[in-house]
Tab-separated table of C-alpha atoms in Angstrom:
chain	number	residue	atom	x	y	z
A	1	TYR	CA	17.172	-27.437	-24.279
A	2	ALA	CA	14.603	-25.739	-26.444
A	3	PRO	CA	15.545	-25.088	-30.072
A	4	GLY	CA	14.910	-21.474	-30.972
A	5	LEU	CA	15.070	-20.273	-27.369
A	6	ARG	CA	18.632	-19.084	-27.810
A	7	TRP	CA	17.579	-17.115	-30.882
A	8	ALA	CA	14.653	-15.541	-29.032
A	9	ILE	CA	16.865	-14.395	-26.186
A	10	SER	CA	19.597	-13.043	-28.431
A	11	ALA	CA	17.059	-11.300	-30.655
A	12	MET	CA	15.585	-9.322	-27.779
A	13	PRO	CA	16.562	-5.663	-28.043
A	14	SER	CA	18.840	-4.520	-25.266
A	15	ARG	CA	17.885	-1.395	-23.367
A	16	PRO	CA	20.596	1.217	-23.159
A	17	MET	CA	22.009	1.666	-19.683
A	18	HIS	CA	21.598	4.822	-17.674
A	19	HIS	CA	24.599	7.105	-17.942
A	20	ILE	CA	25.161	8.818	-14.603
A	21	ARG	CA	27.236	11.977	-14.266
A	22	PRO	CA	27.469	15.085	-12.088
A	23	ALA	CA	24.910	17.735	-12.982
A	24	ILE	CA	26.113	21.109	-14.253
A	25	ASP	CA	24.376	24.495	-14.323
A	26	SER	CA	23.053	24.002	-17.844
A	27	ASP	CA	21.198	20.867	-16.664
A	28	PHE	CA	18.905	22.945	-14.432
A	29	PRO	CA	15.873	22.872	-16.806
A	30	SER	CA	16.177	19.087	-17.024
A	31	LEU	CA	16.309	18.790	-13.241
A	32	LEU	CA	13.109	20.826	-13.022
A	33	ALA	CA	11.490	18.563	-15.594
A	34	CYS	CA	12.135	15.588	-13.293
A	35	ASP	CA	10.858	17.308	-10.152
A	36	PRO	CA	7.335	18.736	-10.350
A	37	TYR	CA	7.631	20.199	-6.837
A	38	ALA	CA	10.676	22.259	-7.834
A	39	ARG	CA	8.839	23.752	-10.803
A	40	SER	CA	6.526	25.676	-8.506
A	41	HIS	CA	8.676	26.192	-5.395
A	42	ALA	CA	11.472	28.761	-5.477
A	43	GLU	CA	13.142	27.355	-2.344
A	44	ARG	CA	13.538	23.943	-4.023
A	45	GLN	CA	14.938	25.630	-7.141
A	46	ALA	CA	17.480	27.510	-5.013
A	47	PHE	CA	18.383	24.245	-3.256
A	48	LEU	CA	18.970	22.489	-6.589
A	49	ARG	CA	21.093	25.351	-7.918
A	50	GLU	CA	23.191	25.399	-4.728
A	51	LYS	CA	23.682	21.615	-4.671
A	52	THR	CA	24.474	21.503	-8.397
A	53	ALA	CA	27.138	24.190	-7.945
A	54	ALA	CA	28.570	22.188	-5.018
A	55	GLY	CA	28.806	19.021	-7.130
A	56	ALA	CA	26.271	17.165	-4.982
A	57	VAL	CA	23.781	16.357	-7.767
A	58	LEU	CA	24.155	13.273	-9.939
A	59	LEU	CA	21.862	12.856	-12.909
A	60	ALA	CA	20.908	9.894	-15.029
A	61	GLU	CA	20.624	10.140	-18.801
A	62	ARG	CA	19.220	7.686	-21.286
A	63	ASP	CA	19.010	8.268	-25.016
A	64	GLY	CA	20.191	11.850	-24.576
A	65	SER	CA	17.571	12.982	-22.077
A	66	VAL	CA	17.742	13.340	-18.316
A	67	SER	CA	15.645	10.681	-16.621
A	68	GLY	CA	16.310	11.515	-12.976
A	69	PHE	CA	18.693	12.850	-10.361
A	70	VAL	CA	19.877	12.306	-6.806
A	71	VAL	CA	21.345	14.750	-4.271
A	72	LEU	CA	24.079	13.305	-2.045
A	73	GLU	CA	25.195	15.439	0.881
A	74	PRO	CA	28.065	14.701	3.268
A	75	GLY	CA	26.832	16.310	6.459
A	76	PHE	CA	24.321	14.035	8.178
A	77	PHE	CA	26.057	13.625	11.552
A	78	GLY	CA	29.291	13.047	9.646
A	79	HIS	CA	27.767	10.561	7.205
A	80	GLY	CA	26.409	10.621	3.674
A	81	PHE	CA	22.780	11.578	3.203
A	82	ILE	CA	20.609	11.305	0.109
A	83	SER	CA	18.381	14.317	0.599
A	84	LEU	CA	16.454	14.056	-2.660
A	85	ILE	CA	15.853	11.632	-5.493
A	86	ALA	CA	13.561	12.423	-8.400
A	87	VAL	CA	12.704	10.487	-11.548
A	88	ALA	CA	10.916	11.844	-14.617
A	89	ASP	CA	7.416	10.429	-15.034
A	90	ALA	CA	8.316	8.801	-18.360
A	91	ALA	CA	11.317	7.022	-16.799
A	92	ARG	CA	9.602	5.525	-13.756
A	93	ARG	CA	9.810	1.768	-13.290
A	94	SER	CA	12.844	1.610	-15.607
A	95	GLY	CA	15.498	1.100	-12.936
A	96	VAL	CA	16.737	4.678	-12.970
A	97	ALA	CA	16.083	5.252	-9.247
A	98	LEU	CA	18.026	2.111	-8.321
A	99	ALA	CA	20.859	3.178	-10.629
A	100	LEU	CA	20.943	6.615	-8.987
A	101	LEU	CA	20.996	5.096	-5.492
A	102	ALA	CA	23.847	2.800	-6.556
A	103	ALA	CA	25.777	5.769	-7.948
A	104	ALA	CA	25.253	7.705	-4.711
A	105	ARG	CA	26.446	4.680	-2.752
A	106	GLN	CA	29.602	4.509	-4.878
A	107	ARG	CA	30.247	8.229	-4.502
A	108	CYS	CA	29.656	8.327	-0.745
A	109	THR	CA	32.953	8.589	1.147
A	110	THR	CA	31.648	7.519	4.551
A	111	ASP	CA	30.879	4.049	5.865
A	112	LYS	CA	27.205	4.879	6.437
A	113	LEU	CA	24.616	6.238	4.029
A	114	PHE	CA	21.244	7.590	5.126
A	115	THR	CA	18.127	8.793	3.361
A	116	SER	CA	14.567	9.603	4.358
A	117	THR	CA	11.014	9.928	3.151
A	118	ASN	CA	7.583	10.695	4.541
A	119	ALA	CA	5.630	7.837	6.082
A	120	SER	CA	2.982	8.433	3.398
A	121	ASN	CA	5.465	7.790	0.554
A	122	LEU	CA	5.146	4.021	0.237
A	123	ALA	CA	6.828	3.952	-3.189
A	124	ALA	CA	10.016	5.528	-1.794
A	125	GLN	CA	9.989	3.143	1.158
A	126	ALA	CA	9.765	0.168	-1.209
A	127	LEU	CA	12.569	1.612	-3.366
A	128	PHE	CA	14.863	2.054	-0.378
A	129	ALA	CA	14.160	-1.495	0.818
A	130	GLN	CA	14.890	-2.855	-2.665
A	131	ALA	CA	18.206	-0.947	-2.636
A	132	GLY	CA	19.176	-2.521	0.696
A	133	PHE	CA	18.368	0.334	3.066
A	134	VAL	CA	16.853	-0.565	6.440
A	135	PRO	CA	14.671	1.550	8.747
A	136	SER	CA	16.726	3.585	11.191
A	137	GLY	CA	14.403	6.045	12.896
A	138	ARG	CA	11.656	8.595	12.675
A	139	VAL	CA	11.388	12.361	12.968
A	140	ASP	CA	8.064	13.852	13.941
A	141	ASN	CA	6.846	17.421	13.433
A	142	LEU	CA	8.442	18.193	10.068
A	143	ASP	CA	5.268	17.712	8.042
A	144	PRO	CA	2.114	17.757	10.191
A	145	GLY	CA	0.685	14.256	10.519
A	146	ASP	CA	3.277	12.690	8.191
A	147	PRO	CA	6.470	11.676	10.024
A	148	GLU	CA	9.809	11.503	8.234
A	149	LEU	CA	11.230	7.968	8.213
A	150	ILE	CA	15.017	7.584	8.200
A	151	PHE	CA	16.713	4.720	6.345
A	152	PHE	CA	20.293	3.445	6.616
A	153	LYS	CA	22.707	1.407	4.522
A	154	ALA	CA	26.081	0.185	5.780
A	155	LEU	CA	28.785	0.707	3.168
A	156	GLY	CA	31.725	-0.918	4.925
A	157	SER	CA	34.604	0.329	7.018
A	158	THR	CA	37.096	0.547	4.122
A	159	ARG	CA	35.609	3.727	2.605
A	160	ALA	CA	37.945	6.624	1.880
A	161	GLN	CA	37.591	9.372	4.461
């Protein structure tokens, strides 16, 4: 027992949690702010608009601003697939990516959840491992010289179908 330790712990400011909700059309500028690639690539913008309209985009907010988003799609060989996760530069290393992956896991209606990243993206690989995903395969010839690595997470056989 250390006198004063209890006070120090209770006096620490608590960080507000990430609020995660489905994205809507009016969130589009905030999605772009989190995804530098989308800002300069019309095909990514069209993808985000389409997935937002379909209800496949979840976004994280903290203190009234969007800190990141995830796209969860149902059609990867009949299983859930996280096709994109993006976090605003200012929100990196704050737990938002893990919170988004957890929200996608909760929303997934299949017993298997997959995601992928390039072999060169070591940060994404570490994130997926931290979230409990395991390597599941590799796809060559998408990006020259940078294979796509597939990751898998078992969600259990009691999921709603």
